Amino acid sequence: MREATLKEIAHTLGISITTVSKALKNYPDVSEKTRKAVIALAEELHYTPNSFAVNLRTKESKTIGLIIPEVVHHFFSGVVNGIIDEAEKNGYLVIILQSNESLELEKKQVALLLNKRVDGIIMSLSNESNDDAHIKEIIQKGIPFVQFDKISKLIPSSKVIINDQKAAMEAVQHLIDMGCKKIAHIRGLANPQNSIDRFLGYKKALEKNGIPFDSSLVYSCKSITFEQGVEFAQQILEEDKGIDGIFVITDLVAVGLLAHFNEKGIQVPGQIAVIGFSNWLVSQVITPKLSTVDQPSYEMGVAAFNLLLEEMIYRKKGKIFEPKTIELPTSIITRESTLKKIEA
Amino acid sequence: MREATLKEIAHTLGISITTVSKALKNYPDVSEKTRKAVIALAEELHYTPNSFAVNLRTKESKTIGLIIPEVVHHFFSGVVNGIIDEAEKNGYLVIILQSNESLELEKKQVALLLNKRVDGIIMSLSNESNDDAHIKEIIQKGIPFVQFDKISKLIPSSKVIINDQKAAMEAVQHLIDMGCKKIAHIRGLANPQNSIDRFLGYKKALEKNGIPFDSSLVYSCKSITFEQGVEFAQQILEEDKGIDGIFVITDLVAVGLLAHFNEKGIQVPGQIAVIGFSNWLVSQVITPKLSTVDQPSYEMGVAAFNLLLEEMIYRKKGKIFEPKTIELPTSIITRESTLKKIEA
DNA sequence: TTTTTATTCGAAAACGTTTTCGAAATTACC
DNA sequence: GGTAATTTCGAAAACGTTTTCGAATAAAAA
């Protein structure tokens, strides 16, 4: 079951390895006759170049690394999808590693990829990431590098992001347009930038519409779970502050709210309108169907790879590459949970 | 920004490349003094072996390939998770490719991985897979190979599976235990083996309990979607056959049923009990919470990698490897959608 | 025929590592 | 002191490819 090599082909054809190599790569300085012969024999032997040797010789592996917090997450698997597809179209393969939101693991994964000498790295930072020595090492080694979603602004690299603040503003504006007067916000954890940005968007939307900001209408998640949503729904009903609209950090939590409102016979959107974030699968199959903000995960993956590809090409030519930032548009998806009948 | 090499270290230390290599790999035939010196300099220069050269020399890359229909699917991303984690623990990296349920793509992906000369391949067949010339090529090339979930029984390789038929039987038995007398089955597409097996499990459970099989109670999905579930719910209500329990091919479709029943004011499980399959995230956040069959996706990934690892080790020693099949247990998760109150 | 030009080929180095095997240097033993 | 055993080292081959550059051959021009 030995694999055919250039040497073998050369030997049986009575020519040199050089010529065989050239024939297979369509170099101009090999006669039509020998080229034909080489190709014929190569096919017969099912010759395929030894990628290990090619890698060593060309100093590239046509392989990139991807580090994400976790695959089992609708958003990240969407991105993974986009990256894999686009990479494959361009002859690249993708190695995926998970950081599980742990800084320590993240460092290890970066080291692994550097050892593997991948041609480039795409990554979304873990929540813990504040120390970025390991990221700087990537840059300093001159490895093409792209960040997406959770990024560090301080690192000079290309980035693919959405505008969380703007998206949040639009979501809240939508609630206002639907007639909501007293709008609460279920915000995410304290540190992550997107949690902060969405909160700021909420504030700005209120401000823009002349609605006074009331910090008692902001609820902070301890965990991003369904149960957390149920708890806040309980609390909100108990407090009875007259809230008629809620902007929630993410769909999963929003669905928890809906579940409890449903149980208590609260009309959504009649009494309280709810809008989530991220367009999880669940938001379209719940009753009432949940309005939300769509993040173009697949497109982010595609964009991230293309940015990386551009840098890889630049670097290969020895040119210097100026990092770019791509901001992808989000869109409000209006479904039943916010559609009050104020039409016309 | 040049990377340090053995040659460099050897040069500056005035010793041979051989000795440097040996020192770093703890060969016994190098004195403590030179070993220390080598290690010190290696650390100072941040030396890390060139993996391309190592691959070429050792003929292995510590990289495996994984082909799945699609990442963006709760089940597959669970498996991916398990494989990546376990692979990393054992010093392996994972390249992921998607077949998108297309046979043509699947063939291409296999070819890609063979060209890359991965150390092993794990894969779940696409639905289209009937021709398996490309799979046979993997076996015949002697590449360690493991199938999981959607498998071809005809291919002599290790396999990781669940017992769909048994799981389906248990699900239907659960409905019967809950007092259901007239049980319908929403089955999947015609060809996939798991669709067939679950259907057979449904039949067997009825048989075992002395309930006559009625083919008019079996509904075949044209697509595995939420909407399909809604449609069947409509049809079932219109037909009014007195159905009081439904076993559904997968949670997504079951959730469609629930949505429509909810809209029409049908009590679940009071009038009709519903059980799904696969334990999608959505099943625990819907109202009523959906009973379902849990497939241990992460564990399947772990098992698949370990089987592959075993084969890789065997093969490396030149020993022949006898393929194994691991069948992982499923479990019925009883939630609100089937819990009728017949408790004692 | 000789010289020039175009065409076709191959020797050899290089990529960086691992490993075999023999040689040199050191130590132990009588 | 000499021999044997042990320790420490390095030359060299090999993995399979790509690419440079010069040589050989064939064709064209003089």
XYZ file of C-alpha atoms (C1' of nucleotides) in Angstrom:
748
model
C 0.000 0.000 0.000
C 2.906 2.326 -0.581
C 2.092 5.800 -1.833
C 3.528 6.780 -5.197
C 6.259 9.412 -5.209
C 7.923 11.582 -7.789
C 10.981 9.388 -7.541
C 9.040 6.306 -8.487
C 7.474 7.938 -11.499
C 10.821 9.304 -12.578
C 12.441 5.927 -12.233
C 9.946 3.905 -14.219
C 9.863 6.578 -16.912
C 13.622 6.853 -17.003
C 13.615 10.598 -16.459
C 14.556 12.887 -13.602
C 12.505 13.837 -10.585
C 12.777 17.457 -11.635
C 11.098 16.832 -14.944
C 8.297 14.840 -13.363
C 7.628 17.610 -10.899
C 7.615 20.200 -13.616
C 5.388 18.154 -15.885
C 2.779 17.833 -13.179
C 2.850 21.541 -12.458
C 2.700 22.627 -16.065
C 6.071 24.239 -16.269
C 6.732 25.498 -19.806
C 10.089 23.772 -20.181
C 8.891 20.215 -20.610
C 7.901 18.720 -23.941
C 4.353 17.733 -24.661
C 5.376 14.131 -25.084
C 6.963 13.646 -21.703
C 4.263 15.654 -20.014
C 1.624 13.321 -21.355
C 3.585 10.298 -20.253
C 4.108 11.650 -16.765
C 0.489 12.598 -16.269
C -0.671 9.225 -17.523
C 1.547 7.320 -15.151
C 0.741 9.624 -12.268
C -2.933 8.946 -12.713
C -2.379 5.248 -13.034
C -0.476 5.168 -9.755
C -2.971 7.529 -8.096
C -0.112 9.841 -7.348
C -0.872 12.669 -4.981
C 1.871 14.932 -3.705
C 3.025 14.274 -0.167
C 1.655 17.251 1.667
C 4.209 16.931 4.461
C 7.025 17.444 1.991
C 5.191 20.236 0.224
C 4.575 21.982 3.530
C 8.206 21.770 4.470
C 9.379 23.012 1.135
C 6.867 25.810 0.663
C 6.663 26.736 4.337
C 2.900 26.781 4.320
C 0.245 24.205 5.052
C -2.901 25.717 3.592
C -4.399 25.262 7.006
C -5.728 27.894 9.356
C -6.627 27.747 13.023
C -9.866 28.852 14.626
C -10.356 29.418 18.338
C -13.844 30.003 19.701
C -15.386 29.812 23.155
C -17.552 26.828 22.187
C -18.932 25.131 19.106
C -22.222 24.181 20.725
C -23.688 27.617 20.405
C -25.908 28.663 17.566
C -23.950 31.809 16.893
C -20.508 30.253 16.868
C -21.519 27.213 14.894
C -22.915 29.632 12.333
C -19.586 31.389 12.150
C -17.706 28.097 11.986
C -19.928 27.152 9.094
C -19.068 30.317 7.187
C -15.363 29.993 7.822
C -15.147 26.338 6.844
C -17.086 26.858 3.643
C -15.146 29.899 2.562
C -11.819 28.377 3.517
C -12.524 25.267 1.528
C -13.484 27.297 -1.522
C -10.032 28.817 -1.350
C -8.173 25.597 -0.757
C -7.742 25.971 2.984
C -8.600 23.587 5.779
C -9.659 24.649 9.259
C -8.486 23.384 12.626
C -10.925 24.219 15.401
C -10.074 24.624 19.064
C -12.300 25.651 21.951
C -11.359 27.945 24.796
C -14.451 27.223 26.887
C -14.294 30.822 28.014
C -11.108 30.046 29.934
C -8.092 32.271 29.518
C -5.703 29.524 30.451
C -7.089 27.182 27.849
C -7.096 29.975 25.307
C -3.385 30.500 25.808
C -2.738 26.826 25.377
C -4.741 26.714 22.154
C -2.817 29.638 20.725
C 0.431 27.892 21.552
C -0.808 24.733 19.874
C -1.649 26.560 16.690
C 1.656 28.386 16.631
C 3.490 25.088 17.036
C 1.448 23.635 14.218
C 2.570 26.592 12.152
C -0.861 27.266 10.708
C -0.948 29.860 7.938
C -3.284 32.108 9.887
C -5.505 32.338 12.934
C -9.072 33.508 13.442
C -10.402 33.893 16.915
C -13.097 35.181 19.212
C -11.811 36.051 22.640
C -13.041 34.330 25.762
C -14.789 36.423 28.384
C -11.833 36.133 30.691
C -9.433 37.650 28.198
C -7.820 40.723 29.624
C -4.209 39.637 29.559
C -3.241 39.453 25.916
C 0.399 38.476 25.881
C -0.457 35.358 23.920
C -2.315 37.387 21.323
C 0.536 39.792 20.979
C 2.806 36.843 20.306
C 0.727 35.954 17.249
C 1.058 39.465 15.894
C 4.715 39.697 16.716
C 5.461 36.416 14.987
C 3.874 37.879 11.893
C 1.092 35.322 11.641
C -1.969 36.650 9.810
C -4.660 37.165 12.414
C -8.316 38.138 12.495
C -10.568 38.732 15.476
C -14.358 38.532 15.383
C -17.274 39.125 17.724
C -15.553 39.405 21.089
C -12.489 41.418 20.218
C -9.767 43.343 21.917
C -9.617 46.826 20.473
C -6.042 47.230 21.644
C -4.712 44.494 19.405
C -3.755 45.782 15.971
C -5.403 43.206 13.740
C -8.282 42.905 11.332
C -11.675 42.577 12.947
C -15.189 41.506 12.045
C -17.854 42.854 14.326
C -21.394 44.025 14.621
C -22.450 47.284 16.171
C -24.035 46.088 19.378
C -24.885 49.558 20.538
C -26.645 50.504 17.331
C -28.472 47.179 17.183
C -29.664 47.609 20.752
C -30.839 51.133 19.967
C -32.859 49.858 17.055
C -34.397 47.128 19.155
C -35.491 49.566 21.819
C -36.667 52.029 19.196
C -38.821 49.270 17.793
C -40.431 48.812 21.205
C -41.048 52.532 21.397
C -42.529 52.576 17.911
C -44.862 49.828 19.017
C -46.164 52.130 21.718
C -44.205 50.974 24.750
C -43.862 53.661 27.377
C -41.984 52.004 30.210
C -39.197 49.831 28.898
C -37.017 47.570 31.006
C -33.682 46.047 30.056
C -32.390 42.657 31.075
C -28.684 43.110 30.636
C -25.879 40.551 30.497
C -22.880 39.977 32.699
C -20.859 42.953 33.852
C -17.666 42.573 31.863
C -18.270 41.477 28.293
C -18.154 44.374 25.903
C -21.295 43.372 24.059
C -23.206 43.364 27.317
C -22.034 46.901 27.997
C -22.693 48.094 24.461
C -26.218 46.770 24.386
C -26.922 48.474 27.655
C -25.569 51.762 26.288
C -27.732 51.355 23.196
C -30.743 50.923 25.428
C -29.925 54.125 27.260
C -29.324 56.096 24.097
C -32.608 55.023 22.568
C -34.480 56.213 25.614
C -32.605 59.473 25.604
C -33.255 60.047 21.940
C -36.971 59.670 22.562
C -37.031 61.853 25.601
C -37.743 59.007 27.962
C -35.951 59.402 31.307
C -33.535 56.601 32.169
C -34.508 54.686 35.270
C -31.827 52.410 36.656
C -34.408 50.404 38.583
C -35.661 49.122 35.241
C -32.329 47.450 34.482
C -31.883 43.862 35.606
C -28.463 42.233 35.521
C -28.117 38.543 34.669
C -25.987 36.376 36.904
C -26.040 33.697 34.245
C -27.274 33.588 30.700
C -29.960 30.948 31.127
C -33.593 30.185 30.606
C -34.081 30.020 34.356
C -32.647 33.494 34.780
C -35.370 34.740 32.454
C -38.059 32.993 34.478
C -36.758 34.579 37.672
C -36.741 38.091 36.272
C -40.258 37.595 34.918
C -41.408 36.675 38.403
C -39.644 39.649 39.895
C -41.055 42.028 37.318
C -44.602 40.840 37.919
C -44.186 41.093 41.652
C -42.735 44.570 41.497
C -45.609 45.642 39.254
C -43.915 48.797 38.033
C -46.062 49.103 34.950
C -43.406 47.869 32.588
C -44.844 47.371 29.098
C -41.759 46.497 27.093
C -38.538 44.573 27.728
C -35.318 44.462 25.766
C -33.395 41.307 26.679
C -29.675 40.633 26.272
C -30.282 37.398 24.420
C -33.071 35.143 23.181
C -32.521 32.326 25.648
C -33.246 34.589 28.574
C -36.132 36.227 26.717
C -37.706 32.830 26.200
C -37.575 32.301 29.952
C -39.541 35.504 30.383
C -42.101 34.424 27.817
C -42.537 31.064 29.514
C -43.342 32.630 32.849
C -45.589 35.323 31.395
C -47.463 32.614 29.572
C -47.887 30.627 32.726
C -49.244 33.652 34.569
C -51.597 34.584 31.774
C -49.810 37.812 30.929
C -50.493 38.887 27.353
C -47.421 39.254 25.152
C -47.271 41.697 23.486
C -50.626 42.996 24.731
C -49.508 43.796 28.248
C -45.760 43.460 27.844
C -43.792 43.376 24.611
C -40.505 41.472 24.549
C -37.571 41.604 22.146
C -34.462 39.441 22.358
C -31.101 39.347 20.673
C -29.262 36.938 18.363
C -32.105 35.164 16.577
C -31.668 31.753 18.111
C -33.560 28.924 16.495
C -35.870 28.759 19.479
C -37.160 32.276 18.899
C -39.079 31.245 15.803
C -40.731 28.191 17.289
C -41.862 29.594 20.596
C -45.352 30.960 21.196
C -45.600 33.852 20.752
C -42.782 33.972 18.219
C -40.037 36.164 19.590
C -38.917 39.399 17.945
C -35.168 39.671 17.988
C -32.005 41.104 16.484
C -30.393 39.015 13.808
C -26.620 38.712 13.838
C -25.307 37.482 10.503
C -23.140 34.693 11.889
C -22.426 32.884 8.637
C -21.536 36.125 6.909
C -19.235 37.036 9.761
C -17.400 33.779 9.217
C -17.091 34.430 5.512
C -15.854 37.964 6.104
C -13.362 36.841 8.723
C -11.825 34.270 6.436
C -11.606 36.656 3.521
C -9.854 39.224 5.658
C -7.432 36.554 6.755
C -6.891 35.420 3.190
C -6.129 38.929 2.106
C -3.525 39.273 4.814
C -1.992 35.893 3.997
C -1.615 36.911 0.372
C -0.117 40.259 1.264
C 2.344 38.743 3.675
C 3.382 36.108 1.179
C 4.279 38.813 -1.281
C 6.314 40.480 1.425
C 4.048 43.490 1.405
C 2.877 45.005 4.632
C -0.782 44.632 5.450
C -2.929 47.332 6.926
C -5.537 45.764 9.242
C -9.165 46.356 8.350
C -12.320 46.335 10.397
C -15.557 45.131 8.897
C -18.792 45.992 10.621
C -21.662 43.801 9.496
C -25.237 45.067 9.636
C -27.716 43.542 12.030
C -31.429 43.592 11.425
C -34.507 43.712 13.594
C -36.742 40.719 13.052
C -40.228 41.613 14.106
C -42.346 38.693 15.207
C -45.378 38.259 17.408
C -43.831 39.211 20.734
C -43.712 42.909 19.870
C -46.413 43.382 17.264
C -49.070 45.403 19.017
C -51.977 46.328 16.802
C -51.446 50.027 16.387
C -51.328 49.592 12.623
C -52.307 52.772 10.884
C 11.562 37.143 12.915
C 13.247 33.921 11.869
C 12.297 30.783 13.748
C 15.083 29.029 15.605
C 16.233 25.665 14.247
C 18.315 22.785 15.505
C 21.070 23.874 13.180
C 21.260 27.305 14.754
C 21.461 25.939 18.256
C 24.084 23.419 17.202
C 26.144 26.125 15.555
C 26.213 28.595 18.399
C 26.951 25.812 20.860
C 29.617 24.310 18.655
C 28.074 20.849 18.683
C 26.255 18.740 16.124
C 22.610 18.849 15.143
C 22.263 15.255 16.223
C 23.285 16.014 19.765
C 20.958 18.965 19.997
C 18.051 16.883 18.809
C 18.878 14.151 21.251
C 19.322 16.530 24.143
C 15.881 17.996 23.578
C 14.291 14.582 23.393
C 16.028 13.193 26.454
C 18.061 10.550 24.730
C 20.271 8.737 27.225
C 23.464 9.219 25.262
C 24.038 12.896 25.933
C 25.858 14.238 28.954
C 24.075 16.225 31.582
C 26.257 19.228 30.879
C 25.494 19.562 27.190
C 21.837 18.729 27.765
C 21.513 21.647 30.161
C 23.257 23.973 27.756
C 21.054 22.932 24.868
C 17.834 23.276 26.807
C 18.856 26.673 28.090
C 19.628 28.032 24.667
C 16.526 26.455 23.175
C 14.375 28.241 25.703
C 16.146 31.484 25.176
C 15.542 31.320 21.443
C 11.943 30.121 21.934
C 12.804 27.098 19.888
C 9.881 24.955 18.832
C 10.351 22.092 16.406
C 9.251 22.733 12.862
C 6.166 20.584 12.606
C 6.402 20.384 8.840
C 9.778 18.699 9.113
C 8.623 16.472 11.935
C 5.593 15.406 9.923
C 7.734 14.536 6.953
C 10.216 12.616 8.982
C 7.773 10.741 11.214
C 5.087 10.360 8.566
C 2.356 11.539 10.869
C 0.816 14.896 11.638
C -1.068 14.319 14.874
C -4.079 15.628 13.040
C -7.323 13.861 12.291
C -10.162 14.687 9.924
C -13.845 14.886 10.745
C -16.625 14.935 8.183
C -20.166 15.680 9.283
C -23.321 16.767 7.458
C -23.363 20.154 9.189
C -21.940 21.854 12.273
C -24.988 24.005 12.864
C -26.984 21.209 14.363
C -27.228 20.647 18.072
C -26.416 16.966 17.769
C -23.385 17.322 15.550
C -21.942 20.257 17.383
C -22.209 18.151 20.513
C -20.233 15.398 18.850
C -17.697 17.861 17.489
C -17.259 19.136 20.999
C -16.510 15.674 22.334
C -14.096 14.851 19.557
C -12.157 18.098 19.795
C -11.802 17.876 23.557
C -10.710 14.266 23.588
C -8.394 14.724 20.635
C -6.678 17.638 22.279
C -6.180 15.695 25.481
C -4.271 13.176 23.454
C -2.230 15.655 21.471
C -4.305 15.589 18.309
C -5.849 18.419 16.355
C -9.077 18.169 14.375
C -9.862 19.354 10.870
C -13.584 19.674 10.257
C -15.301 19.431 6.904
C -19.007 19.525 6.081
C -20.788 17.384 3.538
C -24.064 19.316 3.657
C -25.799 16.008 3.085
C -24.399 15.916 -0.436
C -22.688 12.794 -1.678
C -20.626 14.721 -4.173
C -19.293 17.066 -1.530
C -18.670 14.157 0.770
C -16.437 12.514 -1.804
C -14.523 15.719 -2.267
C -13.993 16.096 1.463
C -12.671 12.573 1.774
C -10.247 13.248 -1.058
C -9.102 16.439 0.669
C -8.382 14.629 3.895
C -6.537 11.836 2.134
C -4.391 14.394 0.344
C -3.694 16.099 3.635
C -2.580 12.714 4.935
C -4.420 13.029 8.212
C -3.631 10.301 10.722
C -7.227 9.163 10.863
C -10.777 10.016 9.842
C -14.052 10.132 11.735
C -17.267 10.600 9.839
C -21.011 10.518 9.794
C -22.433 9.658 6.399
C -24.660 12.037 4.487
C -28.190 10.955 3.720
C -27.350 10.521 0.067
C -24.598 8.036 0.788
C -25.276 4.788 -0.949
C -22.261 4.626 -3.188
C -19.295 4.049 -0.950
C -16.313 3.797 -3.246
C -14.752 6.785 -1.527
C -15.168 5.187 1.890
C -13.649 1.959 0.698
C -10.649 3.923 -0.471
C -10.020 5.090 3.093
C -10.098 1.523 4.361
C -8.017 0.224 1.526
C -5.370 2.858 2.066
C -5.126 1.640 5.628
C -6.169 4.925 7.212
C -7.692 4.476 10.674
C -11.404 5.141 10.291
C -14.437 5.427 12.551
C -18.062 5.937 11.620
C -20.697 7.350 13.933
C -24.429 8.002 13.927
C -25.301 7.564 10.263
C -23.196 4.589 9.326
C -22.867 2.069 6.563
C -23.008 -1.398 8.025
C -21.267 -2.811 4.990
C -18.036 -0.923 5.643
C -15.696 -2.839 7.912
C -14.706 -0.140 10.386
C -15.248 0.802 13.999
C -18.582 2.394 14.712
C -20.252 4.450 17.419
C -24.015 4.320 17.357
C -27.167 4.442 19.366
C -29.954 1.912 19.128
C -32.650 3.944 17.405
C -35.091 1.097 17.374
C -34.770 0.421 21.072
C -34.914 4.113 21.917
C -38.081 4.499 19.863
C -39.619 1.497 21.582
C -38.922 3.017 24.940
C -40.420 6.321 23.903
C -43.616 4.700 22.717
C -43.692 2.465 25.774
C -43.534 5.606 27.862
C -46.614 6.953 26.082
C -48.394 3.679 26.713
C -47.384 3.740 30.358
C -48.868 7.200 30.595
C -52.172 5.761 29.494
C -52.194 6.560 25.779
C -54.424 4.215 23.802
C -54.210 5.495 20.249
C -50.672 6.468 19.373
C -49.615 8.122 16.140
C -46.108 8.351 14.708
C -44.662 11.227 12.752
C -41.834 9.534 10.932
C -38.878 10.980 9.082
C -37.842 10.791 5.458
C -38.028 7.475 3.667
C -34.369 6.561 3.297
C -32.320 7.380 6.377
C -31.738 4.347 8.518
C -32.597 6.135 11.749
C -35.949 7.123 10.316
C -36.636 3.486 9.470
C -35.391 2.188 12.794
C -37.470 4.583 14.827
C -40.512 3.579 12.836
C -39.771 -0.083 13.488
C -39.346 0.642 17.171
C -42.756 2.291 17.170
C -44.318 -0.791 15.573
C -42.619 -3.178 17.939
C -43.734 -1.281 21.007
C -47.344 -1.428 19.854
C -47.024 -5.100 19.098
C -45.480 -5.841 22.449
C -48.436 -4.208 24.156
C -51.029 -5.894 22.040
C -52.044 -2.720 20.257
C -52.878 -3.317 16.592
C -50.707 -1.378 14.145
C -52.671 1.085 12.051
C -50.783 2.521 9.081
C -53.184 5.450 8.880
C -51.676 6.678 12.134
C -48.264 7.071 10.554
C -47.422 10.422 8.989
C -44.324 10.824 6.832
C -42.385 14.073 6.884
C -41.460 15.662 3.597
C -39.049 17.889 5.432
C -37.774 18.015 8.965
C -39.134 21.420 9.926
C -41.222 23.263 12.453
C -43.801 23.992 9.750
C -44.120 20.315 8.958
C -45.107 19.776 12.560
C -47.727 22.511 12.379
C -49.222 20.960 9.247
C -49.497 17.508 10.750
C -51.080 18.962 13.860
C -53.737 20.599 11.702
C -54.307 17.395 9.786
C -54.562 15.342 12.954
C -57.127 17.671 14.470
C -59.167 17.728 11.267
C -59.143 13.962 10.922
C -60.241 13.656 14.564
C -59.277 9.996 14.852
C -59.074 10.044 18.600
C -55.307 10.104 18.747
C -54.117 10.640 22.327
C -50.351 10.221 21.964
C -47.759 11.051 19.303
C -44.195 9.875 18.916
C -42.311 12.317 16.692
C -39.127 11.670 14.707
C -37.396 14.717 16.166
C -37.959 17.591 18.555
C -38.136 20.343 15.973
C -41.175 18.779 14.343
C -42.695 17.968 17.723
C -42.427 21.606 18.697
C -44.413 22.481 15.578
C -47.167 20.172 16.793
C -47.122 21.745 20.241
C -47.380 25.224 18.776
C -50.478 24.402 16.795
C -52.109 22.440 19.597
C -51.500 25.384 21.856
C -53.089 27.749 19.393
C -56.160 25.542 19.087
C -56.471 25.132 22.819
C -55.734 21.414 22.779
C -54.408 20.237 26.143
C -50.979 18.649 26.095
C -50.638 16.133 27.578
C -54.274 16.134 28.760
C -55.838 15.412 25.375
C -52.746 14.459 23.420
C -49.340 13.543 24.790
C -46.260 14.252 22.650
C -42.746 12.886 22.806
C -39.896 13.933 20.547
C -36.377 12.724 19.852
C -32.860 14.118 20.315
C -33.269 16.510 23.205
C -32.785 19.745 21.348
C -32.268 22.831 23.442
C -35.709 24.071 22.448
C -37.440 21.134 24.078
C -36.633 22.370 27.576
C -37.731 25.956 27.035
C -41.013 25.380 25.265
C -44.376 25.296 27.031
C -45.217 22.607 27.870
C -41.671 21.292 28.179
C -41.215 18.495 25.691
C -40.450 14.915 26.692
C -37.840 13.440 24.426
C -35.106 10.883 23.894
C -31.624 12.001 24.816
C -28.779 11.042 22.523
C -25.407 11.352 24.251
C -23.751 13.432 21.560
C -20.669 14.524 23.506
C -20.030 10.985 24.693
C -20.380 9.724 21.153
C -17.641 12.117 20.105
C -15.386 10.978 22.917
C -15.993 7.329 22.120
C -15.401 7.865 18.421
C -12.066 9.529 19.011
C -10.909 6.880 21.441
C -11.764 4.146 18.990
C -9.802 5.995 16.353
C -6.882 6.479 18.710
C -6.811 2.788 19.504
C -6.676 1.948 15.830
C -3.960 4.530 15.172
C -1.815 3.033 17.916
C -2.351 -0.503 16.686
C -1.556 0.413 13.124
C 1.572 2.255 14.148
C 2.864 -0.860 15.857
C 2.170 -2.782 12.694
C -0.460 -4.867 14.424
C -3.771 -5.560 12.763
C -6.792 -3.915 14.299
C -10.135 -5.598 14.733
C -12.929 -3.008 14.319
C -15.221 -2.499 17.263
C -18.749 -1.203 17.551
C -19.813 0.821 20.546
C -23.499 1.271 21.197
C -24.214 4.124 23.577
C -27.323 4.134 25.737
C -30.087 6.656 25.153
C -32.459 7.768 27.859
C -36.024 8.924 27.981
C -36.366 12.401 29.402
C -39.836 12.837 30.769
C -41.084 16.377 30.855
C -44.468 18.040 30.874
C -45.660 17.021 27.431
C -46.263 13.405 28.448
C -46.810 13.550 32.183
C -50.452 12.702 32.608
C -51.524 12.506 36.188
C -52.219 8.814 36.560
C -49.780 8.616 39.381
C -50.869 5.750 41.550
C 29.620 24.644 -42.021
C 29.455 27.631 -38.074
C 27.065 30.493 -34.929
C 22.998 31.799 -32.614
C 18.672 30.965 -30.514
C 15.079 28.149 -28.625
C 13.783 24.086 -26.485
C 14.151 20.366 -23.189
C 16.242 18.276 -19.520
C 18.647 17.128 -14.875
C 22.056 17.759 -10.944
C 21.927 19.549 -6.787
C 20.668 22.241 -2.930
C 17.389 23.246 0.289
C 13.470 22.869 3.735
C 14.401 20.848 9.317
C 13.932 16.958 11.501
C 14.917 11.865 13.310
C 17.660 7.891 13.822
C 21.195 4.539 12.829
C 25.657 3.231 13.435
C 30.279 3.753 14.026
C 34.029 6.505 16.096
C 36.113 8.951 19.728
C 36.751 9.885 24.374
C 36.487 8.591 28.917
C 36.347 5.427 32.691
C 36.939 0.991 34.871
C 39.336 -3.151 35.476
C 43.186 -6.390 35.792
C 50.490 -0.108 31.459
C 47.248 -2.260 28.606
C 42.713 -3.916 27.531
C 37.835 -3.845 28.010
C 33.666 -1.611 28.990
C 31.175 2.519 29.106
C 29.881 7.024 27.945
C 29.399 10.730 24.715
C 29.301 12.427 20.320
C 28.595 13.278 15.120
C 28.440 12.003 10.027
C 25.222 10.850 7.102
C 21.071 9.164 5.157
C 16.414 9.682 4.752
C 11.591 11.723 4.421
C 9.521 13.940 -0.750
C 9.115 18.015 -2.628
C 10.372 22.664 -5.244
C 13.318 25.549 -7.780
C 17.559 27.473 -9.548
C 20.796 27.334 -12.937
C 23.662 25.320 -16.084
C 24.126 21.742 -19.727
C 22.698 19.313 -23.624
C 20.112 18.892 -27.564
C 17.510 20.497 -31.474
C 16.182 24.040 -34.598
C 17.023 28.351 -36.928
C 19.929 31.812 -38.915
C 24.160 33.209 -41.068
